[in-house]
């Protein structure tokens, strides 16, 4: 065992002495050492309950004959960090999460790893660490929050953000907005829709890195405690079997995860996270084009908030990810190994769809194509991303003049100042990985526009949109403005055409005009300090997953 390096032989007497100070007995030195990476914090709703889940994991590890060691890493709540400088730290923190887990495991030579986490950047950060370390690992995602209820309707965090826009336009009263604020987030868990956190939980299960049923087991449900305990038991067996992340997260497993992603219409942020995880593995290559290729083959079969009024609880009641995989079984790779030690085929053998209105059949999909589309053109030569499942039919092809902003703040001020009108295409640039820096999510402008009732407004950015975004919102434009991409050439009044069916994003400018404008463009200067400055220097573009250069 790896842990023999810190517990075997006379020369390790000092190490054992320190471990004895932690309460270890002679018998414990013969057992596998299991790390539990816990991202618990009491400022993030998705993590409030992780202490309790950690105790269940520890009980499972002890039951199976292992020794659990819990340690912690950071967790940023995107909702709280939204629409201010704090959001610059969110995506970048993914790298710190991965580095923290790597450091703790390597320094203490643990044999196995349970990754206990929730929320947007933390789950992929932990998966990056698991891939990098390649020791037996299993993931326990914290589970969704229940939806709230306001005036007889199920609501979630996005309703509050859109409520701000509606109130500013005079469409709802302050009393209704206050009620939304109090009701939308009723307790622990990752926000109740299929936003980035829950998208990544679903994809983790589809990858085979968490037990069947884990992704949609809700934070307040005892089922989540059962999954946590069983995961603790299972990791000890995985150590004995030497079943490692590289055995599970194969090229075919990533294709399964993307198939589930597009079938559900998940967050566009998955196009950053899956390539970042894959980059830590040998013989795995996940590019933007793979999302588009599979989206053309896999139909959209489940519509969850923000694309509909259904929530994660509805997906759970309909059978969860095992049921989704069962529907897709003729289109995915069934013989991949999973953390159960069994193949995906064996895992879903008895899975059933319990509500065909929530999880549709391949013969009766919501859309013939999957939920994500990759657009290229002279405005995005290396690609851009849109959640096409959440775009109205009459906006799939759209042409209009642009209003250009060099920051999210400028754009939000214009929106609430009434400067954005029906028919506009709003462009927010210099918000990419380097330009932001940190590639901020921009839920505030998108939800404000939706809340104001502006139905024919498109948004384009080299930054990111929240997993809660709906409508014609195109993000991850690459190359970004800070790398002198074509988006840096845009001026107010330029005509841009969005053609999602043809996967095109173009501006009516010649290549010479674009080059000439870029040569004359002036980039905004932003004072950046601390480790964010290092991120700005080392970050790759969005089409590469916004990972750090080696």
Coordinates of C-alpha atoms in Angstrom, one line a residue:
X1 CA 0.0 0.0 0.0
X2 CA 1.1 3.6 -0.6
X3 CA 0.7 4.3 3.1
X4 CA 3.4 1.9 3.9
X5 CA 5.8 4.8 3.1
X6 CA 4.6 6.5 6.3
X7 CA 3.9 3.6 8.6
X8 CA 6.2 0.6 7.9
X9 CA 9.7 -0.1 9.2
X10 CA 11.8 1.0 12.1
X11 CA 12.8 4.2 10.3
X12 CA 9.1 5.3 10.2
X13 CA 8.9 5.3 14.0
X14 CA 8.6 9.2 14.1
X15 CA 5.8 9.0 11.5
X16 CA 3.9 6.4 13.6
X17 CA 4.4 8.5 16.7
X18 CA 2.6 11.4 15.1
X19 CA -0.1 9.1 13.8
X20 CA -0.6 7.7 17.3
X21 CA -1.1 11.2 18.5
X22 CA -4.1 11.2 16.2
X23 CA -5.5 8.2 18.0
X24 CA -4.3 5.3 15.8
X25 CA -3.7 1.9 17.3
X26 CA -1.4 -1.0 16.3
X27 CA -4.2 -2.6 14.3
X28 CA -4.8 0.6 12.3
X29 CA -1.3 0.5 10.8
X30 CA -2.4 -2.7 8.9
X31 CA -5.4 -1.0 7.3
X32 CA -5.7 1.1 4.2
X33 CA -5.6 4.8 4.8
X34 CA -8.5 6.6 3.2
X35 CA -8.5 10.4 2.6
X36 CA -11.8 12.2 2.7
X37 CA -11.6 15.6 0.9
X38 CA -14.4 17.6 2.2
X39 CA -15.3 21.1 0.9
X40 CA -17.6 21.9 3.8
X41 CA -18.1 25.6 4.6
X42 CA -21.1 27.3 6.3
X43 CA -21.4 30.2 3.8
X44 CA -22.3 27.9 0.9
X45 CA -25.8 26.2 0.9
X46 CA -24.5 23.3 -1.2
X47 CA -22.0 22.5 1.5
X48 CA -23.8 23.1 4.8
X49 CA -24.6 19.4 5.3
X50 CA -21.3 17.9 4.3
X51 CA -20.1 17.5 7.9
X52 CA -22.9 15.0 8.4
X53 CA -22.2 13.2 5.1
X54 CA -18.5 13.0 6.1
X55 CA -19.5 11.1 9.2
X56 CA -21.5 8.7 7.1
X57 CA -18.5 8.2 4.8
X58 CA -16.2 7.6 7.8
X59 CA -18.6 5.0 9.2
X60 CA -18.5 3.2 5.8
X61 CA -14.7 3.3 5.7
X62 CA -14.5 2.0 9.3
X63 CA -17.0 -0.7 8.6
X64 CA -15.0 -2.0 5.6
X65 CA -11.8 -2.1 7.5
X66 CA -10.1 1.2 6.5
X67 CA -8.9 4.2 8.4
X68 CA -10.5 7.5 7.4
X69 CA -8.7 10.8 7.5
X70 CA -10.8 13.9 6.7
X71 CA -9.3 17.2 5.4
X72 CA -10.8 20.2 3.8
X73 CA -10.5 22.5 0.8
X74 CA -12.1 25.7 -0.3
X75 CA -15.5 26.3 -1.8
X76 CA -16.9 29.5 -3.5
X77 CA -20.6 30.0 -4.0
X78 CA -21.1 31.4 -7.5
X79 CA -24.5 32.9 -6.5
X80 CA -22.9 35.0 -3.7
X81 CA -19.8 35.8 -5.8
X82 CA -22.0 36.9 -8.7
X83 CA -21.9 40.4 -10.2
X84 CA -18.8 41.7 -8.3
X85 CA -15.1 41.2 -8.3
X86 CA -15.4 38.0 -6.3
X87 CA -16.6 36.2 -9.4
X88 CA -13.1 36.5 -10.8
X89 CA -12.0 34.0 -8.2
X90 CA -14.6 31.3 -9.0
X91 CA -13.4 29.4 -12.0
X92 CA -9.8 30.0 -11.0
X93 CA -10.4 28.4 -7.7
X94 CA -11.0 25.1 -9.5
X95 CA -7.2 24.9 -9.8
X96 CA -6.7 25.6 -6.1
X97 CA -9.1 22.8 -5.2
X98 CA -7.2 20.4 -7.4
X99 CA -3.9 21.5 -6.0
X100 CA -5.1 21.2 -2.4
X101 CA -6.3 17.7 -2.8
X102 CA -3.2 16.6 -4.6
X103 CA -1.0 18.2 -1.9
X104 CA -2.7 16.5 1.0
X105 CA -2.8 13.1 -0.7
X106 CA 0.9 13.2 -1.8
X107 CA 2.2 14.6 1.4
X108 CA 0.5 11.9 3.5
X109 CA 0.7 9.0 1.1
X110 CA -2.9 7.9 1.5
X111 CA -4.2 4.8 -0.3
X112 CA -7.6 5.9 -1.4
X113 CA -9.7 9.0 -1.7
X114 CA -13.3 10.0 -1.2
X115 CA -14.2 13.3 -2.8
X116 CA -17.0 14.9 -0.9
X117 CA -18.2 18.0 -2.6
X118 CA -20.9 20.1 -4.1
X119 CA -21.2 23.2 -6.3
X120 CA -19.8 24.5 -9.5
X121 CA -16.0 24.5 -9.5
X122 CA -15.3 22.2 -6.6
X123 CA -16.6 19.0 -8.1
X124 CA -14.6 19.4 -11.3
X125 CA -11.6 20.5 -9.3
X126 CA -11.7 17.4 -7.2
X127 CA -12.1 15.2 -10.3
X128 CA -9.0 16.9 -11.8
X129 CA -7.1 15.9 -8.6
X130 CA -8.4 12.4 -8.8
X131 CA -7.3 12.1 -12.4
X132 CA -3.9 13.6 -11.6
X133 CA -3.2 11.4 -8.6
X134 CA -4.7 8.3 -10.1
X135 CA -5.2 6.5 -6.8
X136 CA -8.5 4.7 -6.1
X137 CA -11.1 7.4 -5.8
X138 CA -14.9 7.8 -5.5
X139 CA -17.0 10.9 -5.5
X140 CA -20.0 11.8 -3.2
X141 CA -21.7 14.9 -4.5
X142 CA -23.7 16.7 -1.9
X143 CA -27.1 16.6 -3.7
X144 CA -29.6 19.2 -4.9
X145 CA -31.6 21.6 -2.9
X146 CA -35.3 21.3 -2.8
X147 CA -37.1 24.0 -4.8
X148 CA -38.8 26.7 -2.9
X149 CA -42.5 27.7 -3.2
X150 CA -43.7 31.2 -3.9
X151 CA -47.4 32.0 -4.6
X152 CA -48.2 28.4 -5.3
X153 CA -45.3 27.9 -7.8
X154 CA -42.0 26.0 -7.4
X155 CA -39.1 28.5 -7.6
X156 CA -35.3 28.5 -7.4
X157 CA -32.5 31.0 -7.2
X158 CA -32.9 32.0 -10.9
X159 CA -36.4 33.2 -10.1
X160 CA -34.9 35.7 -7.6
X161 CA -32.3 37.0 -10.1
X162 CA -35.0 37.4 -12.7
X163 CA -37.2 38.9 -10.1
X164 CA -34.7 41.7 -9.7
X165 CA -35.1 42.6 -13.4
X166 CA -38.9 42.3 -13.1
X167 CA -39.0 44.6 -10.1
X168 CA -36.7 47.2 -11.8
X169 CA -39.1 47.2 -14.8
X170 CA -42.2 47.6 -12.5
X171 CA -43.5 44.1 -13.4
X172 CA -43.6 42.9 -9.8
X173 CA -43.9 44.6 -6.4
X174 CA -41.2 44.8 -3.8
X175 CA -43.3 42.6 -1.6
X176 CA -43.2 39.8 -4.3
X177 CA -39.5 40.2 -4.7
X178 CA -39.0 40.0 -0.9
X179 CA -41.2 36.8 -0.8
X180 CA -39.1 35.3 -3.6
X181 CA -35.9 36.1 -1.7
X182 CA -37.2 34.3 1.4
X183 CA -38.7 31.3 -0.4
X184 CA -36.4 30.4 -3.3
X185 CA -33.6 28.7 -1.4
X186 CA -35.3 26.6 1.4
X187 CA -32.2 24.8 2.8
X188 CA -29.1 22.8 2.1
X189 CA -28.0 21.6 -1.3
X190 CA -26.9 22.9 -4.7
X191 CA -29.5 25.1 -6.3
X192 CA -32.6 23.2 -7.4
X193 CA -32.3 23.4 -11.2
X194 CA -30.0 21.8 -13.7
X195 CA -27.4 24.5 -13.2
X196 CA -23.6 23.9 -13.3
X197 CA -23.4 22.2 -9.8
X198 CA -26.1 19.6 -10.6
X199 CA -24.9 19.2 -14.2
X200 CA -21.5 18.2 -12.9
X201 CA -23.0 15.9 -10.3
X202 CA -24.9 14.2 -13.1
X203 CA -21.9 13.9 -15.3
X204 CA -19.8 12.5 -12.5
X205 CA -22.3 9.7 -12.1
X206 CA -22.4 9.2 -15.9
X207 CA -18.5 9.1 -15.9
X208 CA -18.7 6.2 -13.4
X209 CA -17.0 8.1 -10.6
X210 CA -20.0 8.1 -8.2
X211 CA -22.4 5.4 -7.2
X212 CA -25.7 5.0 -9.2
X213 CA -28.3 7.4 -7.8
X214 CA -25.8 9.7 -6.2
X215 CA -26.3 12.7 -8.4
X216 CA -30.0 13.3 -7.9
X217 CA -30.3 12.1 -4.3
X218 CA -31.2 15.3 -2.5
X219 CA -29.2 16.9 0.3
X220 CA -32.1 16.5 2.8
X221 CA -32.9 12.9 1.8
X222 CA -31.6 10.0 3.9
X223 CA -30.8 8.4 0.6
X224 CA -27.8 10.7 0.4
X225 CA -26.6 9.5 3.8
X226 CA -26.9 5.9 2.5
X227 CA -24.9 6.7 -0.7
X228 CA -22.2 8.4 1.5
X229 CA -21.9 5.4 3.7
X230 CA -21.9 2.9 0.9
X231 CA -19.2 5.0 -0.9
X232 CA -17.1 4.8 2.3
X233 CA -17.4 1.1 2.2
X234 CA -16.7 0.9 -1.5
X235 CA -13.5 2.9 -1.5
X236 CA -11.8 0.3 0.7
X237 CA -12.7 -2.4 -1.8
X238 CA -11.5 -0.2 -4.6
X239 CA -8.1 0.1 -2.9
X240 CA -8.0 -3.7 -2.6
X241 CA -8.9 -4.1 -6.2
X242 CA -6.5 -1.3 -7.3
X243 CA -9.4 0.3 -9.3
X244 CA -8.2 3.7 -10.3
X245 CA -9.6 6.8 -12.0
X246 CA -7.7 6.2 -15.2
X247 CA -9.5 2.8 -15.4
X248 CA -12.9 4.5 -15.1
X249 CA -12.5 7.8 -16.8
X250 CA -11.7 6.5 -20.2
X251 CA -12.4 8.2 -23.6
X252 CA -15.6 6.2 -23.8
X253 CA -16.7 7.2 -20.3
X254 CA -16.2 10.9 -21.2
X255 CA -18.4 10.3 -24.3
X256 CA -21.0 8.8 -22.0
X257 CA -20.9 11.9 -19.8
X258 CA -21.2 14.3 -22.7
X259 CA -24.1 12.2 -24.0
X260 CA -25.9 12.6 -20.7
X261 CA -25.0 16.3 -20.7
X262 CA -26.6 17.0 -24.1
X263 CA -29.6 14.7 -23.4
X264 CA -30.4 16.8 -20.2
X265 CA -29.5 20.2 -21.7
X266 CA -27.0 20.8 -18.9
X267 CA -24.9 23.8 -18.2
X268 CA -22.5 25.2 -20.8
X269 CA -19.8 25.3 -18.1
X270 CA -19.4 21.5 -18.6
X271 CA -17.5 22.4 -21.8
X272 CA -14.9 23.9 -19.6
X273 CA -14.8 21.3 -16.9
X274 CA -14.8 18.0 -18.8
X275 CA -11.8 19.1 -21.0
X276 CA -10.0 20.2 -17.9
X277 CA -10.5 16.8 -16.2
X278 CA -9.5 15.0 -19.4
X279 CA -6.3 17.0 -19.7
X280 CA -5.1 15.3 -16.5
X281 CA -5.3 11.9 -18.1
X282 CA -3.3 10.1 -20.7
X283 CA -5.0 8.7 -23.8
X284 CA -8.1 10.9 -23.3
X285 CA -8.9 13.9 -25.5
X286 CA -12.0 15.9 -25.0
X287 CA -12.4 18.9 -27.4
X288 CA -15.2 21.3 -27.9
X289 CA -16.1 19.6 -31.2
X290 CA -16.9 16.4 -29.4
X291 CA -19.8 18.1 -27.6
X292 CA -21.2 19.3 -30.9
X293 CA -20.7 15.9 -32.6
X294 CA -22.6 14.1 -29.8
X295 CA -25.2 16.8 -29.6
X296 CA -26.1 16.1 -33.2
X297 CA -26.6 12.4 -32.4
X298 CA -28.2 12.5 -29.0
X299 CA -31.6 14.1 -28.6
X300 CA -32.7 16.3 -25.8
X301 CA -34.9 14.1 -23.6
X302 CA -35.3 15.9 -20.3
X303 CA -36.0 19.6 -19.7
X304 CA -35.1 20.9 -16.2
X305 CA -35.0 24.5 -14.9
X306 CA -33.9 26.9 -16.2
X307 CA -35.3 25.4 -19.5
X308 CA -38.6 24.5 -17.8
X309 CA -40.5 24.5 -14.5
X310 CA -39.2 21.1 -13.6
X311 CA -36.5 20.8 -11.0
X312 CA -34.0 18.2 -9.9
X313 CA -36.5 16.6 -7.6
X314 CA -38.6 15.8 -10.6
X315 CA -35.6 14.2 -12.3
X316 CA -34.9 12.2 -9.1
X317 CA -38.5 11.0 -8.9
X318 CA -38.4 10.0 -12.6
X319 CA -35.5 7.6 -12.0
X320 CA -32.4 9.9 -12.0
X321 CA -29.3 9.4 -14.1
X322 CA -29.7 5.5 -14.2
X323 CA -33.0 6.0 -16.0
X324 CA -31.5 8.6 -18.4
X325 CA -28.6 6.2 -19.2
X326 CA -31.2 3.4 -19.7
X327 CA -33.0 5.5 -22.3
X328 CA -29.6 6.2 -24.0
X329 CA -28.3 2.7 -23.8
X330 CA -28.2 2.1 -27.6
X331 CA -26.2 5.3 -28.1
X332 CA -23.6 5.0 -25.4
X333 CA -20.7 2.8 -24.3
X334 CA -22.1 0.2 -21.9
X335 CA -19.0 -1.9 -21.3
X336 CA -17.0 0.8 -19.5
X337 CA -16.0 0.0 -15.9
X338 CA -17.4 2.1 -13.1
X339 CA -16.5 2.8 -9.4
X340 CA -18.9 -0.1 -8.5
X341 CA -16.4 -2.5 -10.1
X342 CA -19.1 -3.4 -12.5
X343 CA -19.8 -2.2 -16.0
X344 CA -22.3 0.5 -16.8
X345 CA -24.3 -2.2 -18.5
X346 CA -24.6 -4.1 -15.2
X347 CA -25.3 -0.9 -13.2
X348 CA -28.3 0.1 -15.3
X349 CA -29.7 -3.4 -16.0
X350 CA -32.8 -2.8 -13.8
X351 CA -33.1 0.9 -14.2
X352 CA -36.5 2.2 -15.3
X353 CA -38.1 5.5 -16.3
X354 CA -40.8 6.3 -13.7
X355 CA -42.2 9.3 -15.3
X356 CA -42.0 9.5 -19.2
X357 CA -43.2 13.1 -19.1
X358 CA -39.9 14.1 -17.3
X359 CA -37.5 11.6 -19.0
X360 CA -38.7 11.2 -22.6
X361 CA -38.0 8.3 -24.9
X362 CA -35.7 8.6 -27.9
X363 CA -38.8 8.3 -30.1
X364 CA -40.4 11.3 -28.4
X365 CA -37.7 13.8 -27.5
X366 CA -38.1 17.4 -26.5
X367 CA -35.7 18.3 -29.3
X368 CA -34.1 16.2 -32.0
X369 CA -30.7 17.5 -31.1
X370 CA -28.9 17.7 -27.7
X371 CA -28.9 20.7 -25.5
X372 CA -25.4 22.2 -26.3
X373 CA -24.2 23.6 -29.6
X374 CA -20.7 24.8 -30.6
X375 CA -20.8 27.8 -32.9
X376 CA -17.8 28.9 -35.0
X377 CA -17.4 31.6 -37.6
X378 CA -15.4 34.8 -38.1
X379 CA -16.4 36.0 -34.7
X380 CA -15.4 32.8 -32.9
X381 CA -12.8 31.0 -35.0
X382 CA -12.0 28.5 -32.2
X383 CA -15.5 28.1 -31.0
X384 CA -18.2 29.4 -28.7
X385 CA -21.0 27.7 -26.7
X386 CA -24.7 28.0 -26.4
X387 CA -27.3 26.0 -24.5
X388 CA -29.6 25.6 -27.6
X389 CA -32.2 23.6 -25.6
X390 CA -33.0 26.8 -23.7
X391 CA -33.3 29.0 -26.8
X392 CA -36.8 29.8 -28.3
X393 CA -37.4 28.4 -31.8
X394 CA -37.7 31.8 -33.3
X395 CA -34.3 32.9 -31.9
X396 CA -32.3 30.0 -33.3
X397 CA -31.5 32.1 -36.3
X398 CA -31.1 35.8 -35.4
X399 CA -29.5 38.8 -36.9
X400 CA -29.1 42.3 -35.4
X401 CA -26.9 45.2 -34.5
X402 CA -24.6 45.0 -31.5
X403 CA -24.2 47.1 -28.4
X404 CA -20.7 46.6 -27.1
X405 CA -19.5 46.7 -23.5
X406 CA -16.0 46.1 -22.1
X407 CA -17.1 44.7 -18.8
X408 CA -20.1 43.2 -17.1
X409 CA -20.5 46.3 -14.9
X410 CA -20.9 48.5 -18.0
X411 CA -23.5 46.2 -19.4
X412 CA -25.6 45.8 -16.2
X413 CA -25.6 49.6 -15.8
X414 CA -27.0 49.9 -19.4
X415 CA -29.6 47.3 -18.8
X416 CA -31.0 48.8 -15.6
X417 CA -30.7 52.2 -17.3
X418 CA -33.1 51.2 -20.0
X419 CA -30.5 51.3 -22.8
X420 CA -31.1 47.8 -24.1
X421 CA -34.1 47.3 -26.4
X422 CA -35.8 44.5 -28.2
X423 CA -33.7 43.4 -31.2
X424 CA -30.3 44.3 -29.7
X425 CA -27.4 41.9 -29.6
X426 CA -25.5 42.7 -26.4
X427 CA -21.7 42.0 -26.5
X428 CA -19.7 41.7 -23.2
X429 CA -16.0 41.3 -23.8
X430 CA -12.7 41.4 -21.9
X431 CA -14.3 38.9 -19.5
X432 CA -12.4 35.8 -20.6
X433 CA -9.9 33.7 -18.6
X434 CA -7.2 36.3 -19.2
X435 CA -9.2 39.4 -19.8
X436 CA -11.5 39.1 -16.8
X437 CA -9.4 37.7 -15.4
X438 CA -11.1 34.6 -14.2
X439 CA -13.9 34.3 -16.9
X440 CA -16.7 35.6 -14.7
X441 CA -20.2 34.1 -14.9
X442 CA -22.7 36.7 -15.9
X443 CA -26.1 35.7 -14.5
X444 CA -27.0 39.2 -13.6
X445 CA -27.3 40.6 -17.1
X446 CA -29.0 37.6 -18.5
X447 CA -31.6 37.3 -15.7
X448 CA -32.2 41.0 -15.7
X449 CA -33.1 40.9 -19.4
X450 CA -35.3 37.9 -18.9
X451 CA -37.0 39.5 -15.8
X452 CA -37.7 42.7 -17.7
X453 CA -39.6 40.7 -20.3
X454 CA -37.1 41.5 -23.2
X455 CA -37.6 38.4 -25.3
X456 CA -35.7 39.3 -28.5
X457 CA -32.3 40.2 -27.1
X458 CA -29.2 38.0 -27.6
X459 CA -26.0 38.1 -25.6
X460 CA -22.5 37.2 -26.7
X461 CA -19.4 37.1 -24.4
X462 CA -15.9 35.8 -24.2
X463 CA -16.8 35.2 -20.5
X464 CA -19.2 32.6 -19.1
X465 CA -22.9 32.4 -18.5
X466 CA -24.3 30.8 -15.4
X467 CA -25.8 27.3 -15.6
X468 CA -29.0 29.0 -14.8
X469 CA -29.0 31.1 -18.0
X470 CA -31.6 30.6 -20.6
X471 CA -32.2 32.2 -24.1
X472 CA -29.8 33.0 -26.9
X473 CA -26.7 33.6 -24.7
X474 CA -23.5 32.6 -26.4
X475 CA -20.4 32.4 -24.2
X476 CA -16.8 31.2 -24.3
X477 CA -16.0 33.1 -27.5
X478 CA -12.5 32.0 -28.5
X479 CA -10.0 33.6 -29.0
X480 CA -11.0 36.1 -26.3
X481 CA -10.7 39.8 -26.7
X482 CA -7.6 39.9 -24.4
X483 CA -5.9 37.6 -26.9
X484 CA -6.9 39.9 -29.7
X485 CA -9.7 37.7 -30.9
X486 CA -12.2 39.0 -33.4
X487 CA -14.6 40.0 -30.6
X488 CA -12.1 42.8 -29.8
X489 CA -12.9 44.3 -33.2
X490 CA -16.6 44.8 -32.7
X491 CA -18.1 48.3 -32.6
X492 CA -21.6 49.5 -31.7
X493 CA -23.9 49.0 -34.8
X494 CA -22.0 46.1 -36.3
X495 CA -24.3 43.4 -37.7
X496 CA -23.9 40.0 -36.2
X497 CA -25.7 36.8 -37.4
X498 CA -26.3 33.9 -35.1
X499 CA -27.2 30.7 -36.9
X500 CA -27.5 27.9 -34.3
X501 CA -28.7 25.1 -36.7
X502 CA -25.7 25.8 -39.0
X503 CA -23.4 26.3 -35.9
X504 CA -22.3 29.8 -37.1
X505 CA -21.5 33.0 -35.4
X506 CA -20.4 35.8 -37.8
X507 CA -20.0 39.5 -38.0
X508 CA -20.5 41.3 -41.3
X509 CA -16.9 42.5 -41.5
X510 CA -14.2 41.4 -43.9
X511 CA -11.1 39.7 -42.5
X512 CA -9.1 42.8 -43.3
X513 CA -11.5 45.1 -41.5
X514 CA -11.3 42.8 -38.4
X515 CA -7.5 42.8 -38.5
X516 CA -7.3 46.6 -38.9
X517 CA -9.7 47.2 -36.0
X518 CA -7.8 44.8 -33.7
X519 CA -4.5 46.5 -34.5
X520 CA -6.1 49.8 -33.4
X521 CA -8.0 48.5 -30.3
X522 CA -7.1 49.5 -26.8
X523 CA -7.5 46.9 -24.1
X524 CA -8.8 48.0 -20.7
X525 CA -6.3 47.8 -17.9
X526 CA -7.4 46.0 -14.7
X527 CA -5.3 46.0 -11.6
X528 CA -4.9 42.4 -10.4
X529 CA -3.1 41.2 -7.3
X530 CA -2.3 38.0 -5.6
X531 CA -2.7 34.5 -7.1
X532 CA -5.3 35.9 -9.6
X533 CA -2.4 37.6 -11.3
X534 CA -0.6 34.3 -11.7
X535 CA -3.9 32.8 -13.1
X536 CA -4.1 35.6 -15.6
X537 CA -0.6 34.9 -16.8
X538 CA -1.0 31.1 -17.0
X539 CA -4.6 30.5 -18.0
X540 CA -5.4 29.0 -21.4
X541 CA -8.4 30.0 -23.5
X542 CA -11.9 28.7 -23.0
X543 CA -11.7 26.2 -25.8
X544 CA -8.9 24.5 -23.9
X545 CA -10.9 24.4 -20.7
X546 CA -9.3 27.5 -19.1
X547 CA -6.7 25.3 -17.4
X548 CA -3.3 26.5 -16.5
X549 CA -0.3 26.1 -18.8
X550 CA 2.1 23.5 -17.6

